[in-house]
């Protein structure tokens, strides 16, 4: 995967060599984009889904590409999403996890996310891409994924906020996470009343 993320002058040729060596591998993997507001539980949800899917089907393989925000000051990124996935339960050869920094790019992805996904779809059945966290300018995942899930937590904003953030234009599926919270019913109804527009 590091070749997919490389920026040296020889990287494009190296990428093509790797892809050529995998030419006979099917690339019909499904790419699922997971986006949502910070703190909505994207990483925890991905961890739970991955554990359940690996347990349910001994033949399925899953890769997760998690894009973390980069600091505008230092350029560094924490790359800590794996700690929230429940990595102990995901110690399986059929599971692969990779973090990458956004490099302060707008769009919610890294400049190398497309190339990394291109490689992972040759090696795994399902590729899950977790974006930085959604905002008005972070909708690039819709160009990369076959389907996009928007993860929201209760009291994430009223229906006007949904439109201001532009978030309801991107996903095919809405996930109201932390639904055991008392305020989740209110958020559900606000979201539902917004969708007809």
PDB file of C-alpha atoms in Angstrom:
ATOM      1  CA  UNK A   1       0.000   0.000   0.000  1.00  0.00           C
ATOM      2  CA  UNK A   2       2.913   2.344   0.611  1.00  0.00           C
ATOM      3  CA  UNK A   3       3.574   2.384  -3.159  1.00  0.00           C
ATOM      4  CA  UNK A   4       0.003   3.647  -3.635  1.00  0.00           C
ATOM      5  CA  UNK A   5       0.707   6.520  -1.255  1.00  0.00           C
ATOM      6  CA  UNK A   6       4.175   7.373  -2.580  1.00  0.00           C
ATOM      7  CA  UNK A   7       4.786  10.735  -4.264  1.00  0.00           C
ATOM      8  CA  UNK A   8       8.283  10.227  -5.666  1.00  0.00           C
ATOM      9  CA  UNK A   9       8.758  10.596  -9.415  1.00  0.00           C
ATOM     10  CA  UNK A  10       9.018   6.825  -9.938  1.00  0.00           C
ATOM     11  CA  UNK A  11       5.806   6.073  -8.006  1.00  0.00           C
ATOM     12  CA  UNK A  12       3.370   6.010 -10.980  1.00  0.00           C
ATOM     13  CA  UNK A  13       5.485   3.417 -12.803  1.00  0.00           C
ATOM     14  CA  UNK A  14       5.859   1.366  -9.612  1.00  0.00           C
ATOM     15  CA  UNK A  15       2.086   1.487  -9.086  1.00  0.00           C
ATOM     16  CA  UNK A  16       1.455   0.221 -12.589  1.00  0.00           C
ATOM     17  CA  UNK A  17       3.870  -2.689 -12.023  1.00  0.00           C
ATOM     18  CA  UNK A  18       2.014  -3.659  -8.841  1.00  0.00           C
ATOM     19  CA  UNK A  19      -1.371  -3.384 -10.554  1.00  0.00           C
ATOM     20  CA  UNK A  20      -0.128  -5.391 -13.542  1.00  0.00           C
ATOM     21  CA  UNK A  21       0.999  -8.172 -11.208  1.00  0.00           C
ATOM     22  CA  UNK A  22      -2.541  -8.234  -9.804  1.00  0.00           C
ATOM     23  CA  UNK A  23      -4.217  -8.041 -13.215  1.00  0.00           C
ATOM     24  CA  UNK A  24      -5.796 -11.478 -12.862  1.00  0.00           C
ATOM     25  CA  UNK A  25      -7.314 -10.589  -9.509  1.00  0.00           C
ATOM     26  CA  UNK A  26     -10.933  -9.578  -9.771  1.00  0.00           C
ATOM     27  CA  UNK A  27     -11.588  -5.996  -8.784  1.00  0.00           C
ATOM     28  CA  UNK A  28     -15.280  -6.415  -8.065  1.00  0.00           C
ATOM     29  CA  UNK A  29     -14.888  -5.504  -4.412  1.00  0.00           C
ATOM     30  CA  UNK A  30     -17.582  -3.267  -3.014  1.00  0.00           C
ATOM     31  CA  UNK A  31     -16.355   0.109  -1.773  1.00  0.00           C
ATOM     32  CA  UNK A  32     -18.388   1.518   1.105  1.00  0.00           C
ATOM     33  CA  UNK A  33     -17.862   5.118   2.110  1.00  0.00           C
ATOM     34  CA  UNK A  34     -18.541   6.023   5.725  1.00  0.00           C
ATOM     35  CA  UNK A  35     -18.790   9.695   6.514  1.00  0.00           C
ATOM     36  CA  UNK A  36     -20.359  11.712   9.276  1.00  0.00           C
ATOM     37  CA  UNK A  37     -19.887  14.393  11.815  1.00  0.00           C
ATOM     38  CA  UNK A  38     -16.897  14.142  14.166  1.00  0.00           C
ATOM     39  CA  UNK A  39     -17.774  12.099  17.235  1.00  0.00           C
ATOM     40  CA  UNK A  40     -20.760  10.400  15.622  1.00  0.00           C
ATOM     41  CA  UNK A  41     -19.190   6.967  16.093  1.00  0.00           C
ATOM     42  CA  UNK A  42     -17.938   6.184  12.588  1.00  0.00           C
ATOM     43  CA  UNK A  43     -14.898   4.185  13.727  1.00  0.00           C
ATOM     44  CA  UNK A  44     -16.831   2.274  16.372  1.00  0.00           C
ATOM     45  CA  UNK A  45     -19.541   1.408  13.861  1.00  0.00           C
ATOM     46  CA  UNK A  46     -16.980   0.216  11.301  1.00  0.00           C
ATOM     47  CA  UNK A  47     -15.332  -1.948  13.951  1.00  0.00           C
ATOM     48  CA  UNK A  48     -18.632  -3.545  14.907  1.00  0.00           C
ATOM     49  CA  UNK A  49     -19.613  -4.153  11.273  1.00  0.00           C
ATOM     50  CA  UNK A  50     -16.223  -5.689  10.467  1.00  0.00           C
ATOM     51  CA  UNK A  51     -16.298  -8.035  13.470  1.00  0.00           C
ATOM     52  CA  UNK A  52     -19.855  -9.173  12.702  1.00  0.00           C
ATOM     53  CA  UNK A  53     -19.166  -9.715   9.004  1.00  0.00           C
ATOM     54  CA  UNK A  54     -15.961 -11.672   9.603  1.00  0.00           C
ATOM     55  CA  UNK A  55     -17.755 -13.902  12.103  1.00  0.00           C
ATOM     56  CA  UNK A  56     -20.745 -14.428   9.821  1.00  0.00           C
ATOM     57  CA  UNK A  57     -18.791 -15.416   6.693  1.00  0.00           C
ATOM     58  CA  UNK A  58     -15.461 -17.284   6.912  1.00  0.00           C
ATOM     59  CA  UNK A  59     -14.691 -16.441   3.276  1.00  0.00           C
ATOM     60  CA  UNK A  60     -15.127 -12.668   3.383  1.00  0.00           C
ATOM     61  CA  UNK A  61     -12.152 -10.308   3.590  1.00  0.00           C
ATOM     62  CA  UNK A  62     -12.343  -6.648   4.582  1.00  0.00           C
ATOM     63  CA  UNK A  63      -9.998  -3.683   4.272  1.00  0.00           C
ATOM     64  CA  UNK A  64     -10.516  -0.348   6.021  1.00  0.00           C
ATOM     65  CA  UNK A  65      -8.931   2.879   4.846  1.00  0.00           C
ATOM     66  CA  UNK A  66      -9.320   5.574   7.506  1.00  0.00           C
ATOM     67  CA  UNK A  67      -8.475   9.157   6.597  1.00  0.00           C
ATOM     68  CA  UNK A  68      -7.519  11.335   9.546  1.00  0.00           C
ATOM     69  CA  UNK A  69      -7.383  15.128   9.543  1.00  0.00           C
ATOM     70  CA  UNK A  70      -3.973  16.744   9.267  1.00  0.00           C
ATOM     71  CA  UNK A  71      -2.981  19.702  11.368  1.00  0.00           C
ATOM     72  CA  UNK A  72      -2.887  22.951   9.429  1.00  0.00           C
ATOM     73  CA  UNK A  73       0.008  24.027  11.666  1.00  0.00           C
ATOM     74  CA  UNK A  74       2.301  21.009  11.807  1.00  0.00           C
ATOM     75  CA  UNK A  75       0.948  18.935   8.916  1.00  0.00           C
ATOM     76  CA  UNK A  76       0.900  15.887  11.192  1.00  0.00           C
ATOM     77  CA  UNK A  77      -2.006  13.554  11.887  1.00  0.00           C
ATOM     78  CA  UNK A  78      -2.872  11.372  14.871  1.00  0.00           C
ATOM     79  CA  UNK A  79      -3.888   8.310  12.805  1.00  0.00           C
ATOM     80  CA  UNK A  80      -5.670   6.894  15.837  1.00  0.00           C
ATOM     81  CA  UNK A  81      -8.820   5.399  14.323  1.00  0.00           C
ATOM     82  CA  UNK A  82      -7.601   1.829  14.790  1.00  0.00           C
ATOM     83  CA  UNK A  83      -7.786   2.214  18.566  1.00  0.00           C
ATOM     84  CA  UNK A  84     -11.540   2.795  18.315  1.00  0.00           C
ATOM     85  CA  UNK A  85     -12.155  -0.188  16.047  1.00  0.00           C
ATOM     86  CA  UNK A  86     -11.690  -2.860  18.712  1.00  0.00           C
ATOM     87  CA  UNK A  87      -8.491  -4.126  17.100  1.00  0.00           C
ATOM     88  CA  UNK A  88      -8.188  -7.112  19.469  1.00  0.00           C
ATOM     89  CA  UNK A  89     -11.310  -8.687  17.954  1.00  0.00           C
ATOM     90  CA  UNK A  90     -10.079  -7.857  14.465  1.00  0.00           C
ATOM     91  CA  UNK A  91      -6.801  -9.774  14.701  1.00  0.00           C
ATOM     92  CA  UNK A  92      -7.596 -11.782  11.590  1.00  0.00           C
ATOM     93  CA  UNK A  93      -5.705 -12.376   8.335  1.00  0.00           C
ATOM     94  CA  UNK A  94      -8.890 -11.476   6.475  1.00  0.00           C
ATOM     95  CA  UNK A  95      -8.884  -7.960   7.911  1.00  0.00           C
ATOM     96  CA  UNK A  96      -6.579  -5.117   6.920  1.00  0.00           C
ATOM     97  CA  UNK A  97      -6.505  -1.605   8.336  1.00  0.00           C
ATOM     98  CA  UNK A  98      -4.662   1.407   6.975  1.00  0.00           C
ATOM     99  CA  UNK A  99      -4.687   5.006   8.192  1.00  0.00           C
ATOM    100  CA  UNK A 100      -3.600   7.912   6.091  1.00  0.00           C
ATOM    101  CA  UNK A 101      -3.442  11.623   6.686  1.00  0.00           C
ATOM    102  CA  UNK A 102      -5.612  14.010   4.704  1.00  0.00           C
ATOM    103  CA  UNK A 103      -2.601  16.265   4.091  1.00  0.00           C
ATOM    104  CA  UNK A 104      -4.933  19.195   4.820  1.00  0.00           C
ATOM    105  CA  UNK A 105      -6.796  18.497   1.566  1.00  0.00           C
ATOM    106  CA  UNK A 106     -10.439  19.479   1.357  1.00  0.00           C
ATOM    107  CA  UNK A 107     -12.878  16.770   0.319  1.00  0.00           C
ATOM    108  CA  UNK A 108     -12.490  14.457   3.337  1.00  0.00           C
ATOM    109  CA  UNK A 109      -9.974  12.141   1.641  1.00  0.00           C
ATOM    110  CA  UNK A 110      -6.227  12.048   1.116  1.00  0.00           C
ATOM    111  CA  UNK A 111      -4.588  12.760  -2.251  1.00  0.00           C
ATOM    112  CA  UNK A 112      -3.655   9.056  -2.390  1.00  0.00           C
ATOM    113  CA  UNK A 113      -7.037   7.603  -1.332  1.00  0.00           C
ATOM    114  CA  UNK A 114      -8.051   6.695  -4.892  1.00  0.00           C
ATOM    115  CA  UNK A 115      -4.802   4.832  -5.563  1.00  0.00           C
ATOM    116  CA  UNK A 116      -4.962   2.979  -2.233  1.00  0.00           C
ATOM    117  CA  UNK A 117      -8.579   1.955  -2.902  1.00  0.00           C
ATOM    118  CA  UNK A 118      -7.684   0.854  -6.402  1.00  0.00           C
ATOM    119  CA  UNK A 119      -5.150  -1.566  -4.937  1.00  0.00           C
ATOM    120  CA  UNK A 120      -7.322  -2.774  -2.045  1.00  0.00           C
ATOM    121  CA  UNK A 121     -10.210  -3.666  -4.365  1.00  0.00           C
ATOM    122  CA  UNK A 122      -7.886  -6.210  -5.989  1.00  0.00           C
ATOM    123  CA  UNK A 123      -7.084  -7.843  -2.662  1.00  0.00           C
ATOM    124  CA  UNK A 124     -10.259  -7.713  -0.524  1.00  0.00           C
ATOM    125  CA  UNK A 125     -13.975  -8.350  -0.927  1.00  0.00           C
ATOM    126  CA  UNK A 126     -15.080  -5.197   0.859  1.00  0.00           C
ATOM    127  CA  UNK A 127     -13.211  -1.911   1.176  1.00  0.00           C
ATOM    128  CA  UNK A 128     -14.530   0.558   3.750  1.00  0.00           C
ATOM    129  CA  UNK A 129     -13.339   4.143   3.451  1.00  0.00           C
ATOM    130  CA  UNK A 130     -13.814   6.350   6.505  1.00  0.00           C
ATOM    131  CA  UNK A 131     -13.572  10.050   5.715  1.00  0.00           C
ATOM    132  CA  UNK A 132     -12.128  12.769   7.905  1.00  0.00           C
ATOM    133  CA  UNK A 133     -15.585  13.928   8.996  1.00  0.00           C
ATOM    134  CA  UNK A 134     -18.112  15.676   6.916  1.00  0.00           C
ATOM    135  CA  UNK A 135     -18.533  19.360   6.241  1.00  0.00           C
ATOM    136  CA  UNK A 136     -19.570  21.510   3.318  1.00  0.00           C
ATOM    137  CA  UNK A 137     -16.449  20.710   1.317  1.00  0.00           C
ATOM    138  CA  UNK A 138     -15.995  17.063   2.251  1.00  0.00           C
ATOM    139  CA  UNK A 139     -18.054  15.123  -0.264  1.00  0.00           C
ATOM    140  CA  UNK A 140     -15.338  13.481  -2.402  1.00  0.00           C
ATOM    141  CA  UNK A 141     -16.193  10.046  -1.017  1.00  0.00           C
ATOM    142  CA  UNK A 142     -19.246   9.940  -3.291  1.00  0.00           C
ATOM    143  CA  UNK A 143     -16.858   9.766  -6.288  1.00  0.00           C
ATOM    144  CA  UNK A 144     -14.855   6.912  -4.761  1.00  0.00           C
ATOM    145  CA  UNK A 145     -17.435   4.649  -3.134  1.00  0.00           C
ATOM    146  CA  UNK A 146     -20.165   2.434  -4.568  1.00  0.00           C
ATOM    147  CA  UNK A 147     -22.380   3.507  -1.691  1.00  0.00           C
ATOM    148  CA  UNK A 148     -22.068   6.144   1.028  1.00  0.00           C
ATOM    149  CA  UNK A 149     -23.397   5.908   4.565  1.00  0.00           C
ATOM    150  CA  UNK A 150     -23.798   9.045   6.630  1.00  0.00           C
ATOM    151  CA  UNK A 151     -23.375   8.385  10.357  1.00  0.00           C
ATOM    152  CA  UNK A 152     -25.085  10.872  12.634  1.00  0.00           C
ATOM    153  CA  UNK A 153     -25.489  11.155  16.362  1.00  0.00           C
ATOM    154  CA  UNK A 154     -28.516  12.555  18.196  1.00  0.00           C
ATOM    155  CA  UNK A 155     -28.789  16.323  18.417  1.00  0.00           C
ATOM    156  CA  UNK A 156     -26.420  16.759  15.507  1.00  0.00           C
ATOM    157  CA  UNK A 157     -28.440  19.754  14.358  1.00  0.00           C
ATOM    158  CA  UNK A 158     -31.957  20.603  13.264  1.00  0.00           C
ATOM    159  CA  UNK A 159     -33.235  20.168   9.713  1.00  0.00           C
ATOM    160  CA  UNK A 160     -31.913  23.589   8.670  1.00  0.00           C
ATOM    161  CA  UNK A 161     -28.435  22.555   9.848  1.00  0.00           C
ATOM    162  CA  UNK A 162     -28.653  19.414   7.701  1.00  0.00           C
ATOM    163  CA  UNK A 163     -29.095  21.589   4.621  1.00  0.00           C
ATOM    164  CA  UNK A 164     -26.505  24.207   5.616  1.00  0.00           C
ATOM    165  CA  UNK A 165     -23.858  21.535   5.973  1.00  0.00           C
ATOM    166  CA  UNK A 166     -24.866  19.981   2.637  1.00  0.00           C
ATOM    167  CA  UNK A 167     -24.650  16.559   4.212  1.00  0.00           C
ATOM    168  CA  UNK A 168     -27.967  15.105   3.115  1.00  0.00           C
ATOM    169  CA  UNK A 169     -27.041  15.394  -0.566  1.00  0.00           C
ATOM    170  CA  UNK A 170     -24.232  12.839  -0.338  1.00  0.00           C
ATOM    171  CA  UNK A 171     -25.356   9.518   1.203  1.00  0.00           C
ATOM    172  CA  UNK A 172     -27.629   6.717   0.037  1.00  0.00           C
ATOM    173  CA  UNK A 173     -28.059   5.506   3.632  1.00  0.00           C
ATOM    174  CA  UNK A 174     -28.427   7.407   6.887  1.00  0.00           C
ATOM    175  CA  UNK A 175     -27.291   5.767  10.122  1.00  0.00           C
ATOM    176  CA  UNK A 176     -28.541   7.313  13.334  1.00  0.00           C
ATOM    177  CA  UNK A 177     -25.919   6.039  15.744  1.00  0.00           C
ATOM    178  CA  UNK A 178     -26.183   6.060  19.542  1.00  0.00           C
ATOM    179  CA  UNK A 179     -29.916   5.489  19.118  1.00  0.00           C
ATOM    180  CA  UNK A 180     -30.286   4.586  22.785  1.00  0.00           C
ATOM    181  CA  UNK A 181     -29.886   8.288  23.605  1.00  0.00           C
ATOM    182  CA  UNK A 182     -33.204   9.877  24.657  1.00  0.00           C
ATOM    183  CA  UNK A 183     -32.799  12.611  22.041  1.00  0.00           C
ATOM    184  CA  UNK A 184     -32.473  10.151  19.149  1.00  0.00           C
ATOM    185  CA  UNK A 185     -36.231  10.154  18.409  1.00  0.00           C
ATOM    186  CA  UNK A 186     -36.215  13.919  17.930  1.00  0.00           C
ATOM    187  CA  UNK A 187     -33.204  13.751  15.612  1.00  0.00           C
ATOM    188  CA  UNK A 188     -34.815  10.919  13.642  1.00  0.00           C
ATOM    189  CA  UNK A 189     -37.980  12.912  13.039  1.00  0.00           C
ATOM    190  CA  UNK A 190     -36.055  16.071  12.118  1.00  0.00           C
ATOM    191  CA  UNK A 191     -34.011  14.143   9.590  1.00  0.00           C
ATOM    192  CA  UNK A 192     -37.046  12.354   8.194  1.00  0.00           C
ATOM    193  CA  UNK A 193     -38.903  15.633   7.752  1.00  0.00           C
ATOM    194  CA  UNK A 194     -35.926  17.048   5.815  1.00  0.00           C
ATOM    195  CA  UNK A 195     -35.516  14.253   3.276  1.00  0.00           C
ATOM    196  CA  UNK A 196     -38.462  15.091   1.042  1.00  0.00           C
ATOM    197  CA  UNK A 197     -36.680  18.280  -0.029  1.00  0.00           C
TER     198      UNK A 197
END
